[in-house]
Amino acid sequence: MTKFYFLTRFTLKEIYSQRIYQILAGMLVVIPWLMLIPTSLFMLDIGKVFIDLLFLCLHGWALVYIFFIACPLLARDLEQGTCHIFLTLPMSRTQYYWSRFAGITSGFIPLLIVFLVSSSLAFTFAESIWGTYIQTGANTSFIYGTLLILLPYIALTAVLFLIASSATGLPEITVFLFSVWLLCWTIPPVLGALQSADIQSSTPDAIVLIIKVANQLLPDLSGSDISLALAHNNPLQSFQVIGYCTHHLAYALLAMLLAITMFKRRDLS
Amino acid sequence: MTFRLPVMMLVMFTLVALIIWGRSASEYHVPASQEVSTEWSERQMLLYRAMAGPVPAIAADLAVLEVFNIYANSQQTPLSSKDIWWSQLHNQLRTGQAMDPYFRDIYRLTEGLLAYEANKMQASVDLLSKSEPYLNSSDPLLIASFIAHQELHNDELAFELANRASQKPDAQPFTVGFASSLLKKNSGCRAALQFLAYRLESMPEKYQQGIRNRIKRLQSDAACKNDMNGAQVSN
């Protein structure tokens, strides 16, 4: 357990010391305030537009963190052989992988705190300007939505570990992870489109089957219904929220277990 | 090779000046084309949705911004060739409604621009009545009812819409009164002008022109003047 905490803390320190991480944290202080500018162009649902923009920003920084901080960190371990240093502590490959995952996932927390604090202050300011155009409880909905939207990115981080367990280096990890993310982004709306009788009739059954299988294999990154409902301050059913959280956490665990199985069999020499 | 500081500064200033000149000389604005597809299809909307992925609400926000842009362009276009803009405006509002059917700005712009600027009354009624399953507000249905009554002269549809509006949780006495006056078929110009004045109050100044024009047209209409005089005599 001591080794686990050691490497988790070490990973966090490694992440904090990176300039891109510090710049990202600094940008998250400013961006929510900048989002007030496009928000002011709208008429009635100003609070909703502000939440939409903040959610978009959240997707953006979560992706930046995964692609530009987490991916290179893990790739460096494999390419430069840094992982050998830890594995000779002695530390098992399982411990190494879980500690790295815990460290990278914990790296979300400071960014999340900065983002939430800055956005909440911007919300308070927006409420003082636009008053009734921002629905009561919009800020709470935003915080709730932020926590829910971040869950798929933990699943995506686990997918990153799964890819890294057999990848040779950064280009391979980035390309495969980007492909997974792109598929996760587009498949749910494509499945939604397939519910239209017109489209269903003109799509071959084999394609429909492939899309459905791919959807089952990949984490559901969309969460668009949830973000849409929360932006309008519409309540979510607790059963739906429990299902959503279970889905992503279970997916993250499963991907990590598979990743560890593959990493244990990998020839690192 | 080393430069002295003044030489270095001179070189740098020259380069900055060249960059500024080069940028201004190479500026090229592509003129906005009016020849764009105005066809609307469900498939196009589904494609937008696929592209929007987890952020369909942003696609709706962008559609609203595009509506503002189209309106600004239409104001610089002669009256005879405005139709192409109105068609695009209608498409953007439909896209916005499909992406985020809860978004109230879409319905407000449908009323203010599509109905009273573009004069697409039937399209406005269709779009406004789509709000029913999504909004608790009676406003869009009430406006749809008013347009159906006043512009389409379809009192049956107007009453049906007003009746649906009066069942919404926020229905004001005005909504119920409007529905009942439609039922009695005694609403005339006076009610229409009152209604338009009521809508004008909550519309941003920039987008009030269409409604103001409509009020002026009603006020200058001979039949409307008779109706108003009749109402005053009876009072």
Coordinates of C-alpha atoms in Angstrom, one line a residue:
Chain A
M1 CA 0.0 0.0 0.0
T2 CA 2.9 2.3 0.8
K3 CA 4.3 1.8 -2.7
F4 CA 0.9 2.6 -4.1
Y5 CA 0.7 5.9 -2.2
F6 CA 4.3 6.7 -3.1
L7 CA 3.8 6.3 -6.9
T8 CA 0.4 8.0 -6.8
R9 CA 1.9 11.0 -5.0
F10 CA 4.9 10.9 -7.4
T11 CA 2.6 10.9 -10.4
L12 CA 0.7 13.9 -9.0
K13 CA 3.9 15.8 -8.4
E14 CA 5.1 14.9 -11.9
I15 CA 1.8 16.3 -13.3
Y16 CA 1.8 19.5 -11.2
S17 CA 5.3 20.3 -12.2
Q18 CA 4.4 20.4 -15.9
R19 CA 4.0 23.9 -17.3
I20 CA 1.1 22.9 -19.5
Y21 CA -0.8 21.8 -16.4
Q22 CA -0.1 25.1 -14.6
I23 CA -1.2 27.0 -17.8
L24 CA -4.3 24.9 -18.0
A25 CA -5.2 25.6 -14.4
G26 CA -4.5 29.4 -15.0
M27 CA -6.7 29.3 -18.1
L28 CA -9.6 27.7 -16.1
V29 CA -9.6 30.7 -13.8
V30 CA -10.1 33.1 -16.8
I31 CA -12.2 31.1 -19.3
P32 CA -15.5 31.1 -17.3
W33 CA -15.3 34.9 -17.1
L34 CA -14.6 35.1 -20.9
M35 CA -17.7 32.9 -21.5
L36 CA -19.8 35.8 -20.2
I37 CA -19.1 37.7 -23.4
P38 CA -20.8 35.3 -25.9
T39 CA -23.5 34.7 -23.2
S40 CA -24.5 38.3 -23.3
L41 CA -25.6 38.0 -26.9
F42 CA -28.6 35.9 -26.0
M43 CA -32.1 37.0 -25.0
L44 CA -34.1 34.8 -22.5
D45 CA -32.2 31.7 -21.5
I46 CA -29.0 33.4 -20.6
G47 CA -28.3 31.0 -17.7
K48 CA -28.7 28.0 -20.0
V49 CA -26.4 29.4 -22.6
F50 CA -23.8 30.1 -19.9
I51 CA -24.0 26.5 -18.7
D52 CA -23.8 25.2 -22.3
L53 CA -20.5 27.2 -22.8
L54 CA -19.1 26.0 -19.4
F55 CA -19.9 22.4 -20.3
L56 CA -18.2 22.8 -23.6
C57 CA -15.2 24.3 -21.8
L58 CA -15.3 21.3 -19.4
H59 CA -15.2 18.8 -22.4
G60 CA -12.3 20.9 -23.8
W61 CA -10.1 20.9 -20.7
A62 CA -10.8 17.3 -19.9
L63 CA -9.6 16.3 -23.4
V64 CA -6.6 18.6 -23.2
Y65 CA -5.6 16.9 -19.9
I66 CA -6.0 13.4 -21.3
F67 CA -4.3 14.0 -24.6
F68 CA -1.6 16.4 -23.7
I69 CA -0.7 15.5 -20.1
A70 CA -1.8 11.9 -19.4
C71 CA -0.9 10.4 -22.8
P72 CA 2.7 11.8 -22.9
L73 CA 3.3 10.8 -19.2
L74 CA 2.3 7.2 -19.8
A75 CA 4.1 7.1 -23.2
R76 CA 7.3 8.4 -21.6
D77 CA 7.2 5.6 -19.1
L78 CA 7.1 3.1 -21.9
E79 CA 9.4 4.8 -24.4
Q80 CA 12.1 6.0 -22.0
G81 CA 11.8 2.9 -19.8
T82 CA 10.9 5.0 -16.7
C83 CA 8.5 2.2 -15.7
H84 CA 11.6 -0.1 -15.1
I85 CA 12.7 2.2 -12.3
F86 CA 9.5 1.7 -10.5
L87 CA 9.2 -2.0 -11.3
T88 CA 12.6 -2.7 -9.7
L89 CA 11.6 -1.1 -6.4
P90 CA 10.3 -3.9 -6.2
M91 CA 6.8 -3.1 -7.3
S92 CA 4.4 -5.4 -9.1
R93 CA 3.1 -4.4 -12.5
T94 CA -0.4 -4.3 -11.1
Q95 CA 0.6 -1.9 -8.4
Y96 CA 2.5 0.3 -10.9
Y97 CA -0.5 0.5 -13.2
W98 CA -3.1 1.2 -10.5
S99 CA -0.9 3.8 -8.9
R100 CA -0.4 5.6 -12.2
F101 CA -4.1 5.4 -12.9
A102 CA -4.9 6.8 -9.4
G103 CA -2.3 9.6 -9.9
I104 CA -3.5 10.6 -13.3
T105 CA -7.2 10.5 -12.2
S106 CA -6.4 12.6 -9.1
G107 CA -4.8 15.2 -11.5
F108 CA -8.4 16.1 -12.5
I109 CA -9.3 17.2 -9.0
P110 CA -7.3 20.5 -8.7
L111 CA -8.4 21.5 -12.2
L112 CA -12.0 20.6 -11.3
I113 CA -11.8 22.7 -8.1
V114 CA -10.3 25.7 -10.0
F115 CA -12.9 25.4 -12.7
L116 CA -15.9 25.1 -10.3
V117 CA -14.8 27.9 -8.0
S118 CA -14.1 30.3 -11.0
S119 CA -17.4 29.3 -12.7
S120 CA -19.4 29.7 -9.5
L121 CA -18.0 33.2 -9.0
A122 CA -18.8 34.0 -12.6
F123 CA -22.3 32.7 -12.1
T124 CA -22.8 34.9 -9.0
F125 CA -21.6 37.9 -11.1
A126 CA -23.9 36.9 -14.0
E127 CA -26.9 36.6 -11.6
S128 CA -26.2 40.1 -10.4
I129 CA -26.3 41.5 -13.9
W130 CA -29.0 39.4 -15.6
G131 CA -31.1 38.5 -12.5
T132 CA -34.3 36.8 -13.7
Y133 CA -32.8 35.6 -16.9
I134 CA -30.8 33.1 -14.9
Q135 CA -33.0 30.4 -13.4
T136 CA -32.9 29.8 -9.6
G137 CA -30.6 26.9 -8.8
A138 CA -28.7 27.1 -12.2
N139 CA -25.4 27.2 -10.4
T140 CA -26.2 24.0 -8.5
S141 CA -27.3 22.3 -11.7
F142 CA -24.0 23.3 -13.3
I143 CA -21.9 21.9 -10.5
Y144 CA -24.0 18.6 -10.5
G145 CA -23.6 18.4 -14.3
T146 CA -19.9 19.1 -14.2
L147 CA -19.4 16.1 -11.8
L148 CA -21.5 13.9 -14.0
I149 CA -19.8 14.9 -17.3
L150 CA -16.4 14.3 -15.8
L151 CA -17.2 10.6 -15.2
P152 CA -16.9 9.5 -18.8
Y153 CA -13.4 11.0 -18.9
I154 CA -12.3 8.7 -16.1
A155 CA -13.5 5.9 -18.2
L156 CA -11.6 7.4 -21.2
T157 CA -8.5 7.5 -19.0
A158 CA -8.9 3.8 -18.3
V159 CA -9.2 3.2 -22.0
L160 CA -5.9 5.1 -22.3
F161 CA -4.3 2.6 -20.0
L162 CA -5.8 -0.2 -21.9
I163 CA -4.3 1.1 -25.2
A164 CA -0.9 1.9 -23.5
S165 CA -0.7 -1.6 -22.2
S166 CA 0.2 -2.9 -25.6
A167 CA 1.2 0.3 -27.5
T168 CA 4.8 1.0 -28.6
G169 CA 4.8 4.8 -28.0
L170 CA 3.1 8.2 -28.0
P171 CA 1.9 8.3 -31.6
E172 CA 0.2 4.9 -31.4
I173 CA -1.4 5.8 -28.0
T174 CA -2.6 9.2 -29.3
V175 CA -4.0 7.9 -32.6
F176 CA -5.9 5.0 -31.0
L177 CA -7.2 7.0 -28.2
F178 CA -8.3 9.8 -30.5
S179 CA -10.1 7.2 -32.7
V180 CA -11.9 5.8 -29.6
W181 CA -12.9 9.3 -28.5
L182 CA -14.2 10.1 -32.0
L183 CA -16.3 7.0 -32.1
C184 CA -17.6 7.6 -28.6
W185 CA -18.6 11.2 -29.7
T186 CA -20.4 10.1 -32.8
I187 CA -21.9 6.7 -32.2
P188 CA -24.7 7.7 -29.7
P189 CA -26.2 10.4 -32.1
V190 CA -25.8 8.0 -35.0
L191 CA -27.8 5.4 -33.1
G192 CA -30.4 8.1 -32.3
A193 CA -30.6 8.8 -36.1
L194 CA -31.1 5.1 -36.8
Q195 CA -34.4 5.2 -34.8
S196 CA -35.8 7.2 -37.8
A197 CA -37.7 4.7 -40.0
D198 CA -36.4 6.4 -43.1
I199 CA -32.8 6.0 -42.2
Q200 CA -33.2 2.6 -40.7
S201 CA -34.7 1.3 -44.0
S202 CA -31.8 2.7 -46.1
T203 CA -29.1 1.3 -43.8
P204 CA -27.9 -2.3 -44.2
D205 CA -28.5 -4.5 -41.2
A206 CA -24.8 -5.4 -41.0
I207 CA -23.9 -1.7 -40.5
V208 CA -26.5 -1.3 -37.9
L209 CA -25.2 -4.4 -36.1
I210 CA -21.6 -3.1 -36.2
I211 CA -22.6 0.3 -34.8
K212 CA -24.6 -1.3 -32.0
V213 CA -21.7 -3.7 -31.1
A214 CA -19.2 -0.7 -31.2
N215 CA -21.6 1.2 -28.9
Q216 CA -21.6 -1.6 -26.4
L217 CA -17.8 -1.9 -26.5
L218 CA -17.1 1.8 -26.0
P219 CA -18.0 4.1 -23.1
D220 CA -20.9 6.4 -23.7
L221 CA -19.1 9.7 -23.7
S222 CA -22.1 11.7 -24.9
G223 CA -24.2 12.4 -21.7
S224 CA -25.9 15.0 -24.0
D225 CA -29.4 14.3 -22.5
I226 CA -28.0 14.9 -19.0
S227 CA -26.2 18.1 -20.0
L228 CA -29.3 19.4 -21.9
A229 CA -31.6 18.7 -18.9
L230 CA -29.3 20.3 -16.4
A231 CA -28.7 23.3 -18.5
H232 CA -32.5 23.9 -18.4
N233 CA -32.6 23.1 -14.7
N234 CA -34.8 20.1 -15.4
P235 CA -34.5 17.4 -12.7
L236 CA -32.9 14.1 -13.4
Q237 CA -34.3 10.8 -12.2
S238 CA -32.2 9.3 -9.5
F239 CA -32.4 5.9 -11.2
Q240 CA -31.0 7.5 -14.4
V241 CA -28.1 9.1 -12.5
I242 CA -27.3 5.9 -10.6
G243 CA -27.2 4.0 -14.0
Y244 CA -25.0 6.6 -15.6
C245 CA -22.5 6.6 -12.7
T246 CA -22.5 2.8 -12.5
H247 CA -21.9 2.5 -16.2
H248 CA -18.9 4.8 -16.3
L249 CA -17.3 3.5 -13.1
A250 CA -17.8 -0.1 -14.1
Y251 CA -16.4 0.6 -17.5
A252 CA -13.3 2.3 -16.0
L253 CA -12.7 -0.7 -13.7
L254 CA -13.2 -3.3 -16.5
A255 CA -10.9 -1.4 -18.8
M256 CA -8.2 -1.2 -16.1
L257 CA -8.5 -4.9 -15.2
L258 CA -8.1 -5.7 -18.9
A259 CA -5.2 -3.3 -19.2
I260 CA -3.4 -4.8 -16.2
T261 CA -3.9 -8.3 -17.6
M262 CA -2.3 -7.2 -20.9
F263 CA 0.4 -5.2 -19.2
K264 CA 1.5 -8.1 -17.0
R265 CA 2.0 -10.3 -20.1
R266 CA 3.9 -7.6 -22.0
D267 CA 7.6 -8.0 -22.8
L268 CA 9.2 -4.8 -21.5
S269 CA 12.8 -5.7 -22.4
Chain B
M1 CA 27.5 36.4 -36.4
T2 CA 26.5 38.9 -33.8
F3 CA 24.6 42.2 -34.2
R4 CA 24.8 45.2 -32.0
L5 CA 21.6 46.0 -30.1
P6 CA 20.5 49.1 -32.3
V7 CA 21.0 47.0 -35.4
M8 CA 19.1 44.2 -33.9
M9 CA 16.3 46.5 -32.8
L10 CA 16.1 48.1 -36.3
V11 CA 15.9 44.7 -37.9
M12 CA 13.1 43.6 -35.6
F13 CA 11.1 46.8 -36.1
T14 CA 11.5 46.4 -39.9
L15 CA 10.3 42.9 -39.6
V16 CA 7.3 43.9 -37.5
A17 CA 6.5 46.7 -40.0
L18 CA 6.8 44.2 -42.9
I19 CA 4.4 41.7 -41.1
I20 CA 1.8 44.5 -40.5
W21 CA 2.1 45.6 -44.1
G22 CA 2.0 42.1 -45.5
R23 CA -1.0 41.2 -43.4
S24 CA -3.0 44.3 -44.4
A25 CA -2.0 43.8 -48.1
S26 CA -3.0 40.2 -48.2
E27 CA -6.4 40.7 -46.5
Y28 CA -9.1 39.1 -48.6
H29 CA -12.7 39.0 -47.6
V30 CA -14.8 36.4 -49.3
P31 CA -18.1 38.1 -50.0
A32 CA -21.0 36.4 -48.2
S33 CA -22.8 34.2 -50.7
Q34 CA -26.5 34.2 -50.8
E35 CA -26.6 31.2 -53.1
V36 CA -26.7 28.6 -50.3
S37 CA -28.9 25.6 -50.0
T38 CA -32.2 26.4 -48.4
E39 CA -33.5 22.9 -48.4
W40 CA -34.3 21.5 -45.1
S41 CA -34.2 17.8 -44.4
E42 CA -34.5 15.6 -41.4
R43 CA -31.2 13.9 -42.5
Q44 CA -29.4 17.2 -42.5
M45 CA -30.5 17.7 -38.9
L46 CA -29.4 14.2 -37.9
L47 CA -26.0 14.9 -39.4
Y48 CA -25.8 18.1 -37.3
R49 CA -26.7 16.1 -34.2
A50 CA -24.0 13.5 -34.9
M51 CA -21.4 16.3 -35.4
A52 CA -22.6 18.1 -32.2
G53 CA -22.1 14.8 -30.2
P54 CA -22.3 15.5 -26.5
V55 CA -23.0 19.2 -26.9
P56 CA -26.2 19.6 -29.0
A57 CA -27.1 22.6 -26.9
I58 CA -24.1 24.5 -28.3
A59 CA -25.4 23.7 -31.8
A60 CA -28.7 25.4 -30.8
D61 CA -26.8 28.4 -29.4
L62 CA -24.8 28.7 -32.7
A63 CA -28.1 28.5 -34.7
V64 CA -29.4 31.4 -32.7
L65 CA -26.2 33.4 -33.3
E66 CA -26.6 32.6 -37.0
V67 CA -30.2 33.9 -36.9
F68 CA -28.8 37.2 -35.6
N69 CA -26.3 37.2 -38.4
I70 CA -28.9 36.4 -41.1
Y71 CA -31.2 39.2 -39.7
A72 CA -28.3 41.7 -39.8
N73 CA -27.5 40.6 -43.5
S74 CA -31.2 40.8 -44.4
Q75 CA -31.3 44.5 -43.2
Q76 CA -28.7 45.4 -45.8
T77 CA -30.5 43.6 -48.6
P78 CA -33.2 45.2 -50.8
L79 CA -36.7 44.2 -50.0
S80 CA -37.1 42.3 -53.3
S81 CA -34.3 39.9 -52.6
K82 CA -34.8 39.2 -48.9
D83 CA -36.6 35.9 -49.4
I84 CA -33.3 33.9 -49.5
W85 CA -32.4 35.2 -46.1
W86 CA -35.8 34.3 -44.7
S87 CA -35.5 30.8 -45.9
Q88 CA -32.1 30.5 -44.2
L89 CA -33.6 32.0 -41.1
H90 CA -36.4 29.4 -41.0
N91 CA -33.8 26.6 -41.4
Q92 CA -31.7 27.9 -38.6
L93 CA -34.6 28.2 -36.3
R94 CA -35.7 24.6 -37.2
T95 CA -32.2 23.4 -36.5
G96 CA -32.0 25.2 -33.2
Q97 CA -35.4 23.8 -32.2
A98 CA -34.4 20.3 -33.1
M99 CA -31.1 20.5 -31.3
D100 CA -32.5 22.0 -28.1
P101 CA -36.3 22.1 -28.0
Y102 CA -36.2 23.6 -24.5
F103 CA -34.4 26.8 -25.7
R104 CA -36.8 29.7 -25.2
D105 CA -34.8 32.1 -27.4
I106 CA -35.7 30.0 -30.5
Y107 CA -39.4 30.5 -29.9
R108 CA -38.9 34.2 -29.2
L109 CA -37.0 34.7 -32.4
T110 CA -39.6 32.6 -34.3
E111 CA -42.2 35.1 -33.1
G112 CA -40.2 38.2 -33.6
L113 CA -38.4 37.5 -36.8
L114 CA -39.9 34.6 -38.7
A115 CA -43.5 35.8 -38.2
Y116 CA -43.3 39.5 -38.3
E117 CA -40.2 40.1 -40.3
A118 CA -40.2 37.2 -42.7
N119 CA -44.0 36.9 -42.8
K120 CA -43.8 33.2 -42.6
M121 CA -46.9 32.8 -40.5
Q122 CA -47.8 29.2 -41.0
A123 CA -44.1 28.2 -40.4
S124 CA -44.1 30.2 -37.2
V125 CA -47.2 28.6 -35.9
D126 CA -45.8 25.1 -36.7
L127 CA -42.5 25.9 -34.9
L128 CA -44.1 27.6 -31.9
S129 CA -46.6 24.8 -31.4
K130 CA -43.6 22.4 -31.2
S131 CA -42.7 23.9 -27.8
E132 CA -45.7 22.3 -26.1
P133 CA -44.0 19.0 -24.8
Y134 CA -40.9 20.8 -23.7
L135 CA -41.8 24.2 -22.1
N136 CA -44.0 24.9 -19.1
S137 CA -44.6 28.4 -20.5
S138 CA -47.8 29.2 -22.2
D139 CA -46.2 32.0 -24.2
P140 CA -45.2 30.2 -27.5
L141 CA -48.6 28.5 -27.8
L142 CA -50.4 31.8 -27.0
I143 CA -48.4 33.6 -29.7
A144 CA -49.1 30.7 -32.2
S145 CA -52.7 31.1 -31.4
F146 CA -52.7 34.8 -32.0
I147 CA -50.9 34.4 -35.3
A148 CA -53.3 31.7 -36.4
H149 CA -56.2 34.0 -35.5
Q150 CA -54.9 37.3 -36.7
E151 CA -52.8 36.4 -39.7
L152 CA -54.0 33.0 -40.9
H153 CA -57.6 33.7 -40.0
N154 CA -57.9 30.1 -38.8
D155 CA -60.0 30.6 -35.7
E156 CA -60.4 26.8 -35.2
L157 CA -56.6 26.3 -35.0
A158 CA -56.3 29.5 -33.0
F159 CA -58.8 28.4 -30.4
E160 CA -57.2 24.9 -30.1
L161 CA -53.7 26.5 -29.5
A162 CA -55.1 29.1 -27.1
N163 CA -56.9 26.3 -25.2
R164 CA -53.6 24.3 -25.0
A165 CA -51.8 27.5 -23.8
S166 CA -54.4 28.1 -21.1
Q167 CA -53.7 24.6 -19.7
K168 CA -50.0 25.5 -19.0
P169 CA -49.0 26.0 -15.4
D170 CA -48.0 29.7 -15.9
A171 CA -51.1 30.6 -17.9
Q172 CA -52.1 34.3 -17.1
P173 CA -55.7 35.5 -17.0
F174 CA -54.8 37.2 -20.3
T175 CA -54.2 33.8 -21.9
V176 CA -57.5 32.5 -20.7
G177 CA -59.2 35.7 -21.7
F178 CA -57.8 35.5 -25.1
A179 CA -58.9 31.9 -25.5
S180 CA -62.4 32.8 -24.3
S181 CA -62.6 35.8 -26.6
L182 CA -61.7 33.6 -29.5
L183 CA -64.4 31.2 -28.5
K184 CA -66.9 34.0 -28.5
K185 CA -65.4 35.2 -31.8
N186 CA -65.5 38.8 -30.5
S187 CA -61.9 39.7 -30.5
G188 CA -61.1 42.4 -33.0
C189 CA -58.5 45.0 -33.7
R190 CA -58.5 46.3 -30.1
A191 CA -57.5 42.8 -28.7
A192 CA -54.9 42.4 -31.5
L193 CA -53.3 45.8 -30.7
Q194 CA -53.4 45.0 -26.9
F195 CA -51.7 41.7 -27.6
L196 CA -49.0 43.1 -29.8
A197 CA -48.3 45.9 -27.3
Y198 CA -48.0 43.2 -24.6
R199 CA -45.5 41.2 -26.8
L200 CA -43.5 44.4 -27.6
E201 CA -42.8 45.0 -24.0
S202 CA -40.8 41.9 -23.6
M203 CA -39.0 42.0 -27.0
P204 CA -35.4 43.5 -27.1
E205 CA -35.5 46.9 -28.8
K206 CA -33.3 45.8 -31.7
Y207 CA -35.9 43.2 -32.8
Q208 CA -39.0 45.2 -32.3
Q209 CA -39.3 46.7 -35.7
G210 CA -41.4 43.8 -37.2
I211 CA -44.0 44.0 -34.5
R212 CA -44.1 47.8 -34.6
N213 CA -44.7 47.7 -38.4
R214 CA -47.5 45.2 -37.7
I215 CA -49.1 47.6 -35.2
K216 CA -48.8 50.5 -37.6
R217 CA -50.5 48.4 -40.4
L218 CA -53.3 47.5 -38.1
Q219 CA -53.8 51.1 -36.8
S220 CA -54.0 52.4 -40.4
D221 CA -56.3 49.7 -41.6
A222 CA -59.8 51.1 -42.3
A223 CA -61.7 48.0 -41.0
C224 CA -59.6 48.2 -37.9
K225 CA -60.3 51.9 -37.4
N226 CA -64.1 51.1 -37.6
D227 CA -63.7 48.3 -35.1
M228 CA -61.8 50.6 -32.7
N229 CA -64.4 53.4 -33.1
G230 CA -67.2 50.9 -32.5
A231 CA -65.5 49.7 -29.4
Q232 CA -65.2 53.3 -28.1
V233 CA -68.8 54.0 -28.8
S234 CA -70.0 50.9 -27.0
N235 CA -67.8 51.9 -24.0

